[in-house]
Short mmCIF file of C-alpha atoms in Angstrom, two decimals:
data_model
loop_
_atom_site.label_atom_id
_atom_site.label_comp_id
_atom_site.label_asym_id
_atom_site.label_seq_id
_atom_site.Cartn_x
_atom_site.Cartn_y
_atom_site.Cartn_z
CA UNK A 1 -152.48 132.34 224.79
CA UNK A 2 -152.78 134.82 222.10
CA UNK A 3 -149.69 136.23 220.62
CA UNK A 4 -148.30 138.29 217.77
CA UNK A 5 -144.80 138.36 216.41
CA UNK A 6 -143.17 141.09 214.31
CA UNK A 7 -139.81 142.06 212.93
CA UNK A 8 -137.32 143.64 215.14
CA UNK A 9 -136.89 147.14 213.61
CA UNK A 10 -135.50 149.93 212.47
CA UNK A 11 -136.43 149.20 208.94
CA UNK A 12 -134.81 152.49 207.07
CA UNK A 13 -135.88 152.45 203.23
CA UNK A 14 -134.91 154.92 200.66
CA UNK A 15 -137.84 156.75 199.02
CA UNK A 16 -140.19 154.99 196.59
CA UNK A 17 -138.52 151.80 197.95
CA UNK A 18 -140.97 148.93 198.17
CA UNK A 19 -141.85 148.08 201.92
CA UNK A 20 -143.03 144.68 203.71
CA UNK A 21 -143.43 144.13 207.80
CA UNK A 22 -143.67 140.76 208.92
CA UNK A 23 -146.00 139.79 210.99
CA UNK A 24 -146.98 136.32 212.13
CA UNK A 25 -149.61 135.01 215.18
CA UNK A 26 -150.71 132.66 217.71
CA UNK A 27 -154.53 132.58 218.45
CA UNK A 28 -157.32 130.32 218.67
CA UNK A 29 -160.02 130.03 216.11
CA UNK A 30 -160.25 132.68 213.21
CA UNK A 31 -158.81 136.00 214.42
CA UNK A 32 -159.25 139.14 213.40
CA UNK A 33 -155.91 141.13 212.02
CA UNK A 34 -155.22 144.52 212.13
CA UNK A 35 -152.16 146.87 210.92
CA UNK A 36 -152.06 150.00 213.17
CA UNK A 37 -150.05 153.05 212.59
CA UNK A 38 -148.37 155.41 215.31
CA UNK A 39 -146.88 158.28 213.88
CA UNK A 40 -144.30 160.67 216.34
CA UNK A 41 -145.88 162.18 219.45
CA UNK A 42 -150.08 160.77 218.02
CA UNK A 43 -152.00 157.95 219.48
CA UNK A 44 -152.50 154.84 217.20
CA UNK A 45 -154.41 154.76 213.98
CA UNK A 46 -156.08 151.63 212.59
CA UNK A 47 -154.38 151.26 208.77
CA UNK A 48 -156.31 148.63 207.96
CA UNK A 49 -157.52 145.22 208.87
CA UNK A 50 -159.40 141.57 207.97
CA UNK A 51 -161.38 139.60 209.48
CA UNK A 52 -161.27 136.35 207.69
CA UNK A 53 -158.08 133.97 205.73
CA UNK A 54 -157.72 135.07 202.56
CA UNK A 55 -159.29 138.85 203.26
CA UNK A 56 -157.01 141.63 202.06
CA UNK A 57 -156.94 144.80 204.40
CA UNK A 58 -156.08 147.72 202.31
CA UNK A 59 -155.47 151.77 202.65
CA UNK A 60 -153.59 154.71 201.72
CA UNK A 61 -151.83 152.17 199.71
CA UNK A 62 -150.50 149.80 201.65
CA UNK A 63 -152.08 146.25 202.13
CA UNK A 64 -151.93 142.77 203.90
CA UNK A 65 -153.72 139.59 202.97
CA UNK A 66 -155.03 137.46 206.09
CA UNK A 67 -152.73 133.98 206.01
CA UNK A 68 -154.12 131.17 207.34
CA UNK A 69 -151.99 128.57 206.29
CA UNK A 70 -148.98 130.50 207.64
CA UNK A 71 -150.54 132.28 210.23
CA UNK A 72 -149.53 135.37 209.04
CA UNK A 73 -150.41 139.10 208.18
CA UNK A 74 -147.18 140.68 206.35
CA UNK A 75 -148.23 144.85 205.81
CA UNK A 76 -146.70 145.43 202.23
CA UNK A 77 -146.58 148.89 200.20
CA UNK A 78 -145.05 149.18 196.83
CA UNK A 79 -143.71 152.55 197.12
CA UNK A 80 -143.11 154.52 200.71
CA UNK A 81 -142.67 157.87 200.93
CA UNK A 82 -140.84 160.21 203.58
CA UNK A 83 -144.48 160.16 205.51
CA UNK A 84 -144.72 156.82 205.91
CA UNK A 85 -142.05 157.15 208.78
CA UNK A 86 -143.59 156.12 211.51
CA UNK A 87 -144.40 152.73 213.68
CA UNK A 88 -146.42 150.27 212.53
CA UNK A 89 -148.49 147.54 215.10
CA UNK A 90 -149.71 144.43 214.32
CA UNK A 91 -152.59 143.29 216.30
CA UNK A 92 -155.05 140.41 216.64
CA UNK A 93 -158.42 139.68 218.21
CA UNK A 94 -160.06 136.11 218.75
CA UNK A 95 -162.86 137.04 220.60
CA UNK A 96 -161.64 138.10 223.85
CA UNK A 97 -162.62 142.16 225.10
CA UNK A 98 -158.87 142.89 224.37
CA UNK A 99 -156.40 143.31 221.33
CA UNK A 100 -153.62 141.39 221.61
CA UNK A 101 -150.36 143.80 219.84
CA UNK A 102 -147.00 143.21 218.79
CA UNK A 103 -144.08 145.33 219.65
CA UNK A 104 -144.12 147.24 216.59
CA UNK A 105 -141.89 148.17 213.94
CA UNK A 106 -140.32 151.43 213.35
CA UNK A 107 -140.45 152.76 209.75
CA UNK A 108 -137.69 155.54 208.81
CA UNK A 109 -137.69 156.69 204.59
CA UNK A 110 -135.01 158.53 203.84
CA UNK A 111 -135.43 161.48 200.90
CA UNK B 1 -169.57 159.96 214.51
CA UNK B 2 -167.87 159.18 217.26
CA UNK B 3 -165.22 161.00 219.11
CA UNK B 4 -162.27 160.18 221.74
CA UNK B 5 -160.77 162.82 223.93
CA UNK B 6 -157.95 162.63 226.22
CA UNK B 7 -156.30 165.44 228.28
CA UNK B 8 -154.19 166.82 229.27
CA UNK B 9 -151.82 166.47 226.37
CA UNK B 10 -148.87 166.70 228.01
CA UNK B 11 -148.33 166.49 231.95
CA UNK B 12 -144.82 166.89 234.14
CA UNK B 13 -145.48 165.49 237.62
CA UNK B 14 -143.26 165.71 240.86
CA UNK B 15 -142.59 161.66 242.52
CA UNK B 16 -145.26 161.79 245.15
CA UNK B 17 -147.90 163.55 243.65
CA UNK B 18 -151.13 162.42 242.61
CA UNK B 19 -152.75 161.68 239.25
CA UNK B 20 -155.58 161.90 237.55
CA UNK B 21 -155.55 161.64 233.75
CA UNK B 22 -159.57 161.61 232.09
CA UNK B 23 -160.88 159.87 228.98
CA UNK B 24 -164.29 160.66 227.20
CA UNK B 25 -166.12 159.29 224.37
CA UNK B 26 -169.01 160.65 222.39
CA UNK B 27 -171.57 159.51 219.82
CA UNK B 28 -171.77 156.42 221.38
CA UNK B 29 -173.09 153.84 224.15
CA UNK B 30 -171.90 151.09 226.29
CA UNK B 31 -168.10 151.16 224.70
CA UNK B 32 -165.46 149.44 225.92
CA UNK B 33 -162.52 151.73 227.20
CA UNK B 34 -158.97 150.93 227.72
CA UNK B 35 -155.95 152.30 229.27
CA UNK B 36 -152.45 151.98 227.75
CA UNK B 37 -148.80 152.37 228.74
CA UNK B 38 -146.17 153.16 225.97
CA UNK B 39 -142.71 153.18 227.89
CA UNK B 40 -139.52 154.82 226.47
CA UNK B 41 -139.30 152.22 223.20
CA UNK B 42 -142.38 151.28 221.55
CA UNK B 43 -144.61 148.18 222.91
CA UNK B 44 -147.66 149.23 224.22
CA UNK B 45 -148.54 147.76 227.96
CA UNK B 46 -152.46 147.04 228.62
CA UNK B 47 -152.97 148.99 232.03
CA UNK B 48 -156.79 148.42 232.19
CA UNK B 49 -159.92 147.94 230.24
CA UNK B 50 -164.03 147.98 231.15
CA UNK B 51 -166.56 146.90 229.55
CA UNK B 52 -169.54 148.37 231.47
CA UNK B 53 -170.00 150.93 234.13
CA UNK B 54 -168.33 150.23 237.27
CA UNK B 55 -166.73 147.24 235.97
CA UNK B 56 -162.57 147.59 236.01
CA UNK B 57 -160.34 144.88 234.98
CA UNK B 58 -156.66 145.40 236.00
CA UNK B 59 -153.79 143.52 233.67
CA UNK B 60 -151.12 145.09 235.83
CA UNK B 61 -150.66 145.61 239.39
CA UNK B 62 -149.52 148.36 240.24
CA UNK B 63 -149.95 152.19 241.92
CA UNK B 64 -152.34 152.77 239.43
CA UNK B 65 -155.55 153.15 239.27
CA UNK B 66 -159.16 153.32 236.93
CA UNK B 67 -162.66 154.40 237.24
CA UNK B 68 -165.89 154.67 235.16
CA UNK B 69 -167.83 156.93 237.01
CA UNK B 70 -170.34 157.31 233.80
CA UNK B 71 -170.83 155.24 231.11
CA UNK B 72 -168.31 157.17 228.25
CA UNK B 73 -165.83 158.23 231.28
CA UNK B 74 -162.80 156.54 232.31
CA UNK B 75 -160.39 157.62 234.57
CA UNK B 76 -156.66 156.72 235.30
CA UNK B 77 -155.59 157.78 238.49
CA UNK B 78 -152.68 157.80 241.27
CA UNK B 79 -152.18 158.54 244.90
CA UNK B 80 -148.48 158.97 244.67
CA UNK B 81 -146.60 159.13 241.42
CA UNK B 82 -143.40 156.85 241.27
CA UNK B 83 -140.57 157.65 238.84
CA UNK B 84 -141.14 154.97 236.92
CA UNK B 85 -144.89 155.72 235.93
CA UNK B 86 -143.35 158.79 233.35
CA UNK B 87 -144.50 157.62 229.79
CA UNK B 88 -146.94 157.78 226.94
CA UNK B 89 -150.40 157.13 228.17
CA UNK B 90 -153.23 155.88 225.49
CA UNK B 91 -156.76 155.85 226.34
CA UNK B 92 -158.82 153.59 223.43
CA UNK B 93 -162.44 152.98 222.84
CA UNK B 94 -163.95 149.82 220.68
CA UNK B 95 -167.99 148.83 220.24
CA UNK B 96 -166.26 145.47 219.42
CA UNK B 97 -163.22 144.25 219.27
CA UNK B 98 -163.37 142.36 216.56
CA UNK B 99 -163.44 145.57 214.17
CA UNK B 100 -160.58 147.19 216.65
CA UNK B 101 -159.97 150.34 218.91
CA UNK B 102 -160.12 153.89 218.54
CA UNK B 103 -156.99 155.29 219.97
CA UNK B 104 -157.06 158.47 221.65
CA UNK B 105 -154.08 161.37 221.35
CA UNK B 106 -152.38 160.39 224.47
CA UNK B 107 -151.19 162.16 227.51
CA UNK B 108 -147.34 162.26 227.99
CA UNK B 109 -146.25 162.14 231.51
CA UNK B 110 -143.34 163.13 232.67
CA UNK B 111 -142.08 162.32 236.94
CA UNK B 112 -139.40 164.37 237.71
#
């Protein structure tokens, strides 16, 4: 079945730091990726996503390109900031009614 | 545009006592709705999802349950609250899920 992978956390950067997530994935056919953001106490926002390889999902600076040689969706930003803190989901849909998520990966940036 | 609500916001529940926790949509038709668990830590746990009126499909057993009574309603509900069931609940709308949910503001529930 369907399955997404991403790097234990916390990952604690200093301000303006640069930031990558890993994320890799197990589905059938061409998924659909998505980056999902959860700050403290809020439901989940979608950060961005892509639909096909070589698609890059970007927003509010951060970005991931859709791997399909490596099966893999790494969310990257160049420089975080303090509000950036927060957790960040990977997710993947091949088709199915249901996202499939990872665990997700808690962000802390430090002034 | 379209428009999740959840309520209440925040709940604290005695073990034993029933539950009923509602979800609404607007500007739309026919979504999909979803129920989610987020236990102490932060995976999320698929509880259940519809994808029409009437038609429930349950990833979890357990002393849960869900309606749809109307098309842009779904309800999560208990008879008899266990420990256990205190956490972060997520209700989540799509049109299709290849372009991803809409995440509501969640309920936090609390069984003392």
């Amino acid at each position: 079945g369907d399955s997404v992978t991403q790097m234990e956390g916390p990952v604690t950067l200093s301000e303006e730091a640069f930031l990558t997530i890993n994320c890799t994935y197990t589905a059938t056919g061409y998924p659909s990726l998505f980056w999902y953001v959860q700050y403290p106490g809020e439901g989940l926002q979608l950060l961005l996503k892509a639909t096909k390889a070589d698609d890059k999902g970007s927003n509010k600076g951060f970005e991931a390109t859709y791997r399909k040689e490596t099966t893999s969706f790494h969310l990257e930003k160049g420089s975080v900031q303090v509000s950036d803190s927060a957790v960040y989901f990977c997710a993947l849909n091949s088709g199915y009614s249901t996202l499939t998520f990872g665990k997700g990966t808690m962000l802390l940036v430090s002034p | 545009s379209q428009t999740i609500h959840q309520w209440p916001a925040t709940l604290v529940q005695p073990v034993g006592s029933p539950l009923s926790l509602e979800c609404t949509v607007e500007g739309t038709s026919n979504p999909n709705l979803y129920w989610y668990r987020q236990a102490a830590g932060r995976g999320l746990q698929l509880l259940f999802y519809s994808v029409g009126i009437g038609q429930i499909s349950s990833e979890v057993p357990q002393n849960l349950s869900a309606s749809r009574p109307q098309d842009r309603q779904f309800i999560l509900s208990s008879k008899k609250l266990l420990l256990s069931d205190s956490g972060f609940y997520l209700c989540a709308w799509s049109a299709d899920s290849n372009y991803g949910y809409t995440f509501g503001s969640g309920t936090r529930l609390t069984v003392v």
